[in-house]
N, CA and C of each residue as an Amber inpcrd file, in Angstrom:
protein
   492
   0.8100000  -1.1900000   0.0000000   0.0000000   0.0000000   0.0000000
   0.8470000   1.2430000   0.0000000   0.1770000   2.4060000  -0.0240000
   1.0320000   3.8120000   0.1700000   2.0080000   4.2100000   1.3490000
   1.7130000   3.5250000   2.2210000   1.8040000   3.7650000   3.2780000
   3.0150000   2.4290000   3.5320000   3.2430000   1.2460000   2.7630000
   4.1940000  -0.0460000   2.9420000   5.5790000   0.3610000   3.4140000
   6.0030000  -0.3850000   3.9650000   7.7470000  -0.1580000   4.3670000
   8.6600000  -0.8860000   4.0120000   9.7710000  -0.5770000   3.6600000
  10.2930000  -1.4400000   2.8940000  10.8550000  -2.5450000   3.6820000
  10.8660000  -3.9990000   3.2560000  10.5610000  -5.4700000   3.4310000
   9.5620000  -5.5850000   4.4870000   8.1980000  -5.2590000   4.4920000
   7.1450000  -5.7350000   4.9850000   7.0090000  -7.3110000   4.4670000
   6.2470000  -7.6830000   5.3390000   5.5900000  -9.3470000   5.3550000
   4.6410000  -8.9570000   4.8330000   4.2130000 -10.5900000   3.8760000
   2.9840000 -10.8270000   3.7670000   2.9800000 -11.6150000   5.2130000
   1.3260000 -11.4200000   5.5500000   0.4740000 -12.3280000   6.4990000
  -0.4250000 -13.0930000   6.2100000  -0.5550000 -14.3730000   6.3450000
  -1.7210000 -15.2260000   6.2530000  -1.4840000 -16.0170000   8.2500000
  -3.3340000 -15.1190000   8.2430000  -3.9140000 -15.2940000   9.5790000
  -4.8400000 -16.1090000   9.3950000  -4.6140000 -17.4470000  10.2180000
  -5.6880000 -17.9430000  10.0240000  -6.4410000 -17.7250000  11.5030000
  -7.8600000 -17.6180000  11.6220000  -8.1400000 -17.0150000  12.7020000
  -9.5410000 -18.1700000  13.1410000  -9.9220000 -18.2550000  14.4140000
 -11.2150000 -18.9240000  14.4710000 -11.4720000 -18.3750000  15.3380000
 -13.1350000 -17.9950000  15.6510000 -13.6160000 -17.5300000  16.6770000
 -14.9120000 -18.3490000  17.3750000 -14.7750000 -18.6890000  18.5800000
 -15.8520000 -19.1000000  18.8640000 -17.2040000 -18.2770000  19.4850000
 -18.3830000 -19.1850000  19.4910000 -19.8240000 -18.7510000  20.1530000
 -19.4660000 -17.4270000  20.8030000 -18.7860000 -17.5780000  22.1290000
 -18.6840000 -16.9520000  22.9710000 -17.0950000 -15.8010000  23.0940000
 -16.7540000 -15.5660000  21.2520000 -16.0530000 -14.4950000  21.0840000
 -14.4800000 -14.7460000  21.4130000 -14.1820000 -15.6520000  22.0110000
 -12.9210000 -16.0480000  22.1980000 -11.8950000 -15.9650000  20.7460000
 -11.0940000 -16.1020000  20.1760000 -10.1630000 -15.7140000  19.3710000
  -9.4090000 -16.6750000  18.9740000  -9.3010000 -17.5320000  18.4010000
  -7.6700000 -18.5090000  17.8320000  -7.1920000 -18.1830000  16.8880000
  -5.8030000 -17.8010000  17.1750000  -4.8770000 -16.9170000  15.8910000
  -3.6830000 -17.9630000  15.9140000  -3.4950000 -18.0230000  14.1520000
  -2.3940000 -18.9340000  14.1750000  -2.0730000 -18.1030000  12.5570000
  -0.4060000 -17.3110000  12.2550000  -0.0930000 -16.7240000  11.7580000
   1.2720000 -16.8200000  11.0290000   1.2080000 -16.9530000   9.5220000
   2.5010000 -16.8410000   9.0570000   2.8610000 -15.6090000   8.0780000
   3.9490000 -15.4820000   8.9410000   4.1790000 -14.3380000   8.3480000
   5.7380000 -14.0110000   8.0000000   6.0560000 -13.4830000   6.8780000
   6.6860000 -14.2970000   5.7610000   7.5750000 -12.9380000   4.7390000
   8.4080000 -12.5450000   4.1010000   8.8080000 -11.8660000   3.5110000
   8.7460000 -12.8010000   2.1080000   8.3810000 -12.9220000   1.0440000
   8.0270000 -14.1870000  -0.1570000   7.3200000 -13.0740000  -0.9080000
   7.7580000 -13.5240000  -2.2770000   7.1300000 -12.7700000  -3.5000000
   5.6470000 -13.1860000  -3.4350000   5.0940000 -12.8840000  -4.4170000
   3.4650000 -12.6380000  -5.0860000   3.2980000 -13.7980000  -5.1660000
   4.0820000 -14.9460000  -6.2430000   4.0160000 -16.1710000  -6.5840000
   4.0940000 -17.1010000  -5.4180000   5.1460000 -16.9460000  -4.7330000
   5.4210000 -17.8130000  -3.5920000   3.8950000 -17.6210000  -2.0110000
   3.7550000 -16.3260000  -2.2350000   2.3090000 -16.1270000  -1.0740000
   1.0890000 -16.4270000  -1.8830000   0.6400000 -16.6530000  -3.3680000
  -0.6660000 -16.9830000  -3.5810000  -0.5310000 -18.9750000  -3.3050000
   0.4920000 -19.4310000  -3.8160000   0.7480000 -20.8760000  -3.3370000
   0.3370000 -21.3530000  -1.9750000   1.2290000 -20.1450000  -0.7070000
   1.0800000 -20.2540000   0.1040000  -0.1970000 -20.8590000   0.7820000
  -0.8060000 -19.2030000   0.3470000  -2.2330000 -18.6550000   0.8770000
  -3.0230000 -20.0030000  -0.1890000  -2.9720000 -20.5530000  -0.9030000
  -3.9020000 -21.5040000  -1.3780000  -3.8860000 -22.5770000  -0.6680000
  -2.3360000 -23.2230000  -0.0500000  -2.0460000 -24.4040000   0.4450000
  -3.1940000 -23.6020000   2.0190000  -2.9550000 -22.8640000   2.3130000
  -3.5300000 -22.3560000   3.6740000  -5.2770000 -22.6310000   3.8540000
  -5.4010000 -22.3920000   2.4090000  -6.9850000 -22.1400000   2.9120000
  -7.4600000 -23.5950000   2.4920000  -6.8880000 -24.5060000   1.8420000
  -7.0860000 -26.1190000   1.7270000  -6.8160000 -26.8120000   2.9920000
  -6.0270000 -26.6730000   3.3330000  -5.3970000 -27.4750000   4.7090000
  -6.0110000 -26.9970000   5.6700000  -6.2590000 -25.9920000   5.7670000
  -7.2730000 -25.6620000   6.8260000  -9.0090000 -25.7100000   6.9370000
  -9.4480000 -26.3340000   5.2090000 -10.5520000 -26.2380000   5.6300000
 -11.2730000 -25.2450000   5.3150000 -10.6840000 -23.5080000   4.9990000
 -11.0650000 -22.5120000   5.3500000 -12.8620000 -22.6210000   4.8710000
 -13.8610000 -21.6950000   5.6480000 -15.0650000 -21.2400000   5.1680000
 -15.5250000 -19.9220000   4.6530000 -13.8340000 -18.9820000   5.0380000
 -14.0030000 -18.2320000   3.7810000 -12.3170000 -17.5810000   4.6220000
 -12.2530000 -17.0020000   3.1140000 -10.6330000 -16.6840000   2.8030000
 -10.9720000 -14.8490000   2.3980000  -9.7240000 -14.1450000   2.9060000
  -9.7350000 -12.6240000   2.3670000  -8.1630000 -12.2250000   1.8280000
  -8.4700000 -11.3300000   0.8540000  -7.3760000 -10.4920000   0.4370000
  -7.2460000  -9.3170000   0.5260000  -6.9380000  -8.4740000   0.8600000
  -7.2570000  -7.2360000   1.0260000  -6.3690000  -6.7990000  -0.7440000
  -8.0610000  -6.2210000  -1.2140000  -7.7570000  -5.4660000  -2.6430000
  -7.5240000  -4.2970000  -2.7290000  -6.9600000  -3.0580000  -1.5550000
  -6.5480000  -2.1840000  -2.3780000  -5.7230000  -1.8900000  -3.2680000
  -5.7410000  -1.0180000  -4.3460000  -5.0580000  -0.4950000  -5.5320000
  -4.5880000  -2.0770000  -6.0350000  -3.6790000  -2.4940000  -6.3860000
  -2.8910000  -3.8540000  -7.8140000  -3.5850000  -4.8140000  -6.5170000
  -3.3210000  -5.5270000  -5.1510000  -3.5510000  -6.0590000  -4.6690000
  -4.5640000  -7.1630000  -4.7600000  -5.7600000  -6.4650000  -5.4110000
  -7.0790000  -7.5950000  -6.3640000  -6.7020000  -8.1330000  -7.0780000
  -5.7260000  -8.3370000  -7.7580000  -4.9770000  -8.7160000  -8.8170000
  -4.2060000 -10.1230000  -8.3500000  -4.2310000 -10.3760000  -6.7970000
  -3.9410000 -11.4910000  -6.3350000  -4.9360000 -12.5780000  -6.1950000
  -6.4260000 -11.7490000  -5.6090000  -6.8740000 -12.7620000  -5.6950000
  -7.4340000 -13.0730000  -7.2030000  -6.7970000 -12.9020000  -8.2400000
  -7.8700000 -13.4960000  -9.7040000  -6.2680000 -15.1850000  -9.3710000
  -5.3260000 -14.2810000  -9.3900000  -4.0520000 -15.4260000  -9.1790000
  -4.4950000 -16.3390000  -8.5050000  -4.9110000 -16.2160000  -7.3390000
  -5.4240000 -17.5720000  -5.8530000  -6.3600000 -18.2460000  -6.9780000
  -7.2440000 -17.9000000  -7.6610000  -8.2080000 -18.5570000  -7.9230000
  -7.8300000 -19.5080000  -8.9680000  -6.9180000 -18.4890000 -10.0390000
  -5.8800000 -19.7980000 -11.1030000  -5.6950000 -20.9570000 -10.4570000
  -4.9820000 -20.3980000  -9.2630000  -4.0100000 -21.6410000  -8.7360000
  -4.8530000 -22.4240000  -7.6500000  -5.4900000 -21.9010000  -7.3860000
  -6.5130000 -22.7810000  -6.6860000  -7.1460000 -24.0480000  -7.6730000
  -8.0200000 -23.6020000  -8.9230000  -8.3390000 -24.1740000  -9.6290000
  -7.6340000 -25.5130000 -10.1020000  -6.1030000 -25.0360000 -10.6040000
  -5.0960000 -26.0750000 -10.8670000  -4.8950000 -27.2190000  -9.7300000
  -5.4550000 -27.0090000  -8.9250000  -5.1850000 -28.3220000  -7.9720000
  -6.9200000 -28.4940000  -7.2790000  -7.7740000 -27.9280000  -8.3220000
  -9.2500000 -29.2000000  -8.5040000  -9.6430000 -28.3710000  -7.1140000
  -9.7830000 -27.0900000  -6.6060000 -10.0410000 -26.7050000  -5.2800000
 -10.6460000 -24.8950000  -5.6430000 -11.4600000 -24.9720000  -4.7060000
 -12.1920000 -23.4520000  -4.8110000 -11.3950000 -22.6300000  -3.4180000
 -10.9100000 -21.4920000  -3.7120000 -11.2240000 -21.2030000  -2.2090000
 -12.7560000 -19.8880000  -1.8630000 -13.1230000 -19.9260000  -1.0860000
 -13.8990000 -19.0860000  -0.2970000 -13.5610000 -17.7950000  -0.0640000
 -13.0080000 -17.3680000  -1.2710000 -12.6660000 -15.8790000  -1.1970000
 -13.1060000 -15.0800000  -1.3050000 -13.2260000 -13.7820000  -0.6800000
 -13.6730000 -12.3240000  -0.2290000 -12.4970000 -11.1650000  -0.6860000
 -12.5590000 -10.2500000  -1.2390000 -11.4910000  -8.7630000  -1.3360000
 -12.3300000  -8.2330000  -0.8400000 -11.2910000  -7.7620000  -0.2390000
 -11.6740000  -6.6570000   1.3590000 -10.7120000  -5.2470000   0.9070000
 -11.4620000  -4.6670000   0.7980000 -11.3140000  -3.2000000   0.4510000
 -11.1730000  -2.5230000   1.7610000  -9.7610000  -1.8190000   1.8790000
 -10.1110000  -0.8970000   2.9780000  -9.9610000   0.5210000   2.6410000
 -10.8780000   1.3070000   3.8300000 -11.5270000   2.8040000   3.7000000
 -11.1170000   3.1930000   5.1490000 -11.0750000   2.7030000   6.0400000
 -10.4430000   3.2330000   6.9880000  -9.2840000   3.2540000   7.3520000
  -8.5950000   4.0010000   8.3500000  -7.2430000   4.3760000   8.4720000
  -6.5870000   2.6860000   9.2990000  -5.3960000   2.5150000   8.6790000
  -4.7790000   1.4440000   9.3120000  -4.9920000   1.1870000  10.8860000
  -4.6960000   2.4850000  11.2170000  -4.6710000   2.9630000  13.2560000
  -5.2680000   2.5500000  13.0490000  -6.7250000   3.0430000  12.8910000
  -7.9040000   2.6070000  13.3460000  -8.6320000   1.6600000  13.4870000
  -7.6340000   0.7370000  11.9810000  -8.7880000  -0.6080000  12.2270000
  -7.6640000  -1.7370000  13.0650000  -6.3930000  -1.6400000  13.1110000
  -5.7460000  -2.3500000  14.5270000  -6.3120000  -2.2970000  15.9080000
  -6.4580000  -0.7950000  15.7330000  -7.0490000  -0.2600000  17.4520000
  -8.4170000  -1.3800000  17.6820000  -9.1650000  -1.6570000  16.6720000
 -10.2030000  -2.6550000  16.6280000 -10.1910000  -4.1910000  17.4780000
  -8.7320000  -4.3990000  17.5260000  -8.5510000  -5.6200000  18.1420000
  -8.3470000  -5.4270000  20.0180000  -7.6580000  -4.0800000  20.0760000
  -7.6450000  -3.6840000  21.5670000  -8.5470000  -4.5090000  22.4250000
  -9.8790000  -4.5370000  22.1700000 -11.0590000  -5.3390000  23.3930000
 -10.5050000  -6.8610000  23.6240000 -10.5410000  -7.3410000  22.2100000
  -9.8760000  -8.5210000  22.2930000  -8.6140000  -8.9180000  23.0780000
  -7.7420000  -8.0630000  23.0570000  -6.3740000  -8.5300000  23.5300000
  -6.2530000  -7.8270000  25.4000000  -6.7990000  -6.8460000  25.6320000
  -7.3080000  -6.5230000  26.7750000  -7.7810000  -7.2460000  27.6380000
  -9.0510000  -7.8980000  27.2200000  -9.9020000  -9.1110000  27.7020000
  -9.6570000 -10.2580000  27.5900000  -8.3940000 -10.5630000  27.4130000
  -7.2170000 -12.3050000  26.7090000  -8.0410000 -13.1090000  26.5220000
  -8.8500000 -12.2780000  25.0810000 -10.1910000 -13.1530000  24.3600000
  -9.2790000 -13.9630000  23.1120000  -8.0960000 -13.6510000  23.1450000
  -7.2520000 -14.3270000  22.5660000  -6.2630000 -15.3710000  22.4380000
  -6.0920000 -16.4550000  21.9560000  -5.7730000 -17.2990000  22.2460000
  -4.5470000 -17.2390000  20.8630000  -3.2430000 -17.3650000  21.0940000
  -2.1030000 -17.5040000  19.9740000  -1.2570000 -18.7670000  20.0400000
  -1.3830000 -19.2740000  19.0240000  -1.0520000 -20.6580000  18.7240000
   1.0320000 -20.2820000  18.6680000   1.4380000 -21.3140000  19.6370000
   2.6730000 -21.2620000  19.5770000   3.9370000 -21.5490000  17.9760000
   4.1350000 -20.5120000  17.1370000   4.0910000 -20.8900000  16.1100000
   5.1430000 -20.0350000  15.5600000   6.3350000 -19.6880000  15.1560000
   7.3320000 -18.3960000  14.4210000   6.0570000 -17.5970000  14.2110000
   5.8240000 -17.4790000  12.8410000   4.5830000 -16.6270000  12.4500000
   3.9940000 -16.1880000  13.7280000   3.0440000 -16.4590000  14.3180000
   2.4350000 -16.1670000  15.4260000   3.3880000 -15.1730000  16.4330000
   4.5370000 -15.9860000  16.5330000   5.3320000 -15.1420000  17.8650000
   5.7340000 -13.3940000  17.2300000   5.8800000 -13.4340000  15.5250000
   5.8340000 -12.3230000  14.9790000   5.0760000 -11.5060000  15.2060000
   3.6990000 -11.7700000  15.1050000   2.4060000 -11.2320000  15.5640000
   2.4950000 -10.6880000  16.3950000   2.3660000 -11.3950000  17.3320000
   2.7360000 -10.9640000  19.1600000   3.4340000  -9.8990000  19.3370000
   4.4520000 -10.1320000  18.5370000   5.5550000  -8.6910000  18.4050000
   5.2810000  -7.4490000  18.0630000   4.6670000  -7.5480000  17.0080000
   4.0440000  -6.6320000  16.2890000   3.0310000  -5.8110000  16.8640000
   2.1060000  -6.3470000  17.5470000   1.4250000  -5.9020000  18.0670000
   1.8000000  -5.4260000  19.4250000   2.8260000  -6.1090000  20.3940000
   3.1990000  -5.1210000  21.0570000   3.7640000  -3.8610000  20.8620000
   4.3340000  -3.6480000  19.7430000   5.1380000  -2.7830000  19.3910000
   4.1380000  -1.9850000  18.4950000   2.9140000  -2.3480000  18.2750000
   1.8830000  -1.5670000  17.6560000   1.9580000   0.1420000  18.4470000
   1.5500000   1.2420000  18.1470000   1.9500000   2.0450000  16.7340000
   3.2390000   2.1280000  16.5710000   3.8860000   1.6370000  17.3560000
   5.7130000   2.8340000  16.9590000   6.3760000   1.8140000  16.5990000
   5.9880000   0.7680000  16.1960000   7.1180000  -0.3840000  15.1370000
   7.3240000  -0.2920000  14.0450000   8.2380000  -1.2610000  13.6470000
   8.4350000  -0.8830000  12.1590000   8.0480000  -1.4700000  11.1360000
   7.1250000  -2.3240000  11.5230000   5.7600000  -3.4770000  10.8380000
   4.8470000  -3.6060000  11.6110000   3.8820000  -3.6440000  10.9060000
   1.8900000  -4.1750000  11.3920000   1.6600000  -4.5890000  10.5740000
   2.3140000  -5.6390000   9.7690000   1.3630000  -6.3790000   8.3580000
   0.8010000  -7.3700000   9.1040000   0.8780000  -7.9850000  10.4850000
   0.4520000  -9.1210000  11.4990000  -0.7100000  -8.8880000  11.8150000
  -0.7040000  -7.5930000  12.8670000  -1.8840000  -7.0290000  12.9340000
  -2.7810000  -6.8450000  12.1560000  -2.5870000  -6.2160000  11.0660000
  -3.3320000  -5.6360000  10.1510000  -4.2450000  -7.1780000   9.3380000
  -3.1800000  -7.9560000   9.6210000  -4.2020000  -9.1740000   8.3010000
  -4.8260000  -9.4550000   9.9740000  -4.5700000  -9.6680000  10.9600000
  -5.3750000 -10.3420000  12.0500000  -6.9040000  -9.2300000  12.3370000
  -6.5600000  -8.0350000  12.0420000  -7.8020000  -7.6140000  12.0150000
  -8.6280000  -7.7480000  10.6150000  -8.4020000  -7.8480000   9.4760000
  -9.2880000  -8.0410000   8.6120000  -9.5670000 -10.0810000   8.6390000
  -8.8960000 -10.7930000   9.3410000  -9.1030000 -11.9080000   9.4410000
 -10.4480000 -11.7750000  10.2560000 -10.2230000 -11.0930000  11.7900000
 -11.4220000 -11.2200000  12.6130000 -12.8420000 -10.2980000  11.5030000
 -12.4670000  -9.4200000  11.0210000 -13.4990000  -8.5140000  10.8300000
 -14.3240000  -9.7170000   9.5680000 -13.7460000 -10.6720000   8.8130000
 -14.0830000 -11.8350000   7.7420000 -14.8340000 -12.9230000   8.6760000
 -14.1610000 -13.1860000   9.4410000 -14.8740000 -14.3160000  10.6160000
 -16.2340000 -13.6040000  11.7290000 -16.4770000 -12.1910000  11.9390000
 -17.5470000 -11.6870000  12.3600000 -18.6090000 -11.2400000  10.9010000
 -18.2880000 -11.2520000   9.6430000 -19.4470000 -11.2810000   8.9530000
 -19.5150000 -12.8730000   8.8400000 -18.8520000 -13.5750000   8.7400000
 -18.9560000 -15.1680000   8.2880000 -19.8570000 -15.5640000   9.4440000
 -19.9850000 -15.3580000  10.1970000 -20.7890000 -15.5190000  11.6290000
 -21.9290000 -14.7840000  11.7090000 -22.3350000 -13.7650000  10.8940000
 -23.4020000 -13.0970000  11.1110000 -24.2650000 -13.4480000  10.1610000
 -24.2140000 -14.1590000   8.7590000 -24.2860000 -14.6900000   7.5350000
 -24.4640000 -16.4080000   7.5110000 -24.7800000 -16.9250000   8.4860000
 -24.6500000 -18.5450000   8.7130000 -24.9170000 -18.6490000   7.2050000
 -25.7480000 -18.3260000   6.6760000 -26.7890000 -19.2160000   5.6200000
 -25.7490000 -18.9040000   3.9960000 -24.9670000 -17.8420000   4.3980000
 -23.6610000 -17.4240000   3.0240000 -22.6230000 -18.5970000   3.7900000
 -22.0330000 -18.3700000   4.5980000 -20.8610000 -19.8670000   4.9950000
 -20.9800000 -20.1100000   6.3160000 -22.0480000 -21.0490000   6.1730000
 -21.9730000 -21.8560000   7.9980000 -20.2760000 -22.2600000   8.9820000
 -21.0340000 -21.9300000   9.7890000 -19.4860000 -22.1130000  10.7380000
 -19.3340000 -23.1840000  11.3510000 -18.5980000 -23.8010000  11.0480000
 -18.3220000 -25.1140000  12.1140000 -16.9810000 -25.3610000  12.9380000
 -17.6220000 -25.9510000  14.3120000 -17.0230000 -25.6900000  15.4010000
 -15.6850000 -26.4740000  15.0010000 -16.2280000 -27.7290000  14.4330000
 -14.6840000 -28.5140000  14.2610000 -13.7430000 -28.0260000  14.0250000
 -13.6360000 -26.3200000  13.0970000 -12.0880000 -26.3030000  12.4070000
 -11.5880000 -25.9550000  13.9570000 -12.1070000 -25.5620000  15.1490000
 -11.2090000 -25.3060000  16.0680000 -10.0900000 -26.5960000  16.5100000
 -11.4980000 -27.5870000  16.1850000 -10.6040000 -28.7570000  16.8270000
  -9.0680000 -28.5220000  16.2900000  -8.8390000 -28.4440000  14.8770000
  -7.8520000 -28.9530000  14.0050000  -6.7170000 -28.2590000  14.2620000
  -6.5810000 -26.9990000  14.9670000  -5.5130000 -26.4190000  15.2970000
  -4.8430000 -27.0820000  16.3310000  -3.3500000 -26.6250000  16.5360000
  -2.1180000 -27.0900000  17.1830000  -2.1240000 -26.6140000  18.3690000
């Protein structure tokens, strides 16, 4: 984005939330070209099951997910993808997770990726990356419409089981 720093991560968050709002974050996060993160992010949302997947499309960025869907296709698989356009200010939509992490409605899967996260977000505003944060809040903000929408992608409790 306009705002990118130079060698930012991509992030793929995979996130689950349960009934009662609790949080499971499990996160890789990765310095890897375009080619190497749509592979990624495809192997991610197969292996996990996903019930729905996001990219955030501002400006060239949409342009990834037409790629996910190539390469999805090539290995006989759909993913559940959403472009997520953002309009609000970065601050603002991190600050979004504050209740969550306040209220240790969060639960972080012991993981590199993940421990990045962690970092990141402590060091949220005055670090020198939030690509962690930033996909963990458009992850939760994908998993609270996916939840409000049963009848567009039902939620099932099992994918919690499947995490580490």
């Amino acid at each position: 984005g306009k705002d990118a720093k130079r060698g930012d991560y991509s992030a793929i968050v995979r996130l689950g939330r349960t009934p009662g709002g609790t949080l499971f974050v499990d996160a890789d996060l990765a310095r890897r070209t375009s080619d190497v993160l749509v592979e990624d992010f495809v192997d991610t949302c197969r292996n996990w099951r996903a019930d729905a997947a996001g990219i955030e499309s501002n400006a060239y960025q949409e342009l990834l997910g037409e790629d996910v869907q190539i390469a999805a296709e090539k290995r006989g698989y759909v993913v559940p993808l959403n472009l997520i356009e953002n309009h609000v200010n970065k601050l603002v939509r991190i600050r979004r997770l504050t209740p969550y992490l306040s209220q240790k409605k969060v639960r972080f899967v012991d993981s590199p990726g993940t421990r990045l996260l962690v970092d990141q977000c402590k060091d949220f505003p005055l670090g020198t990356h939030d690509d962690g944060p930033d996909g963990m809040e458009m992850a939760l903000r994908l998993a609270i419409d996916v939840s409000h929408n049963p009848a567009e992608a039902p939620w099932e409790p099992d994918v919690l089981e499947a995490m580490p």
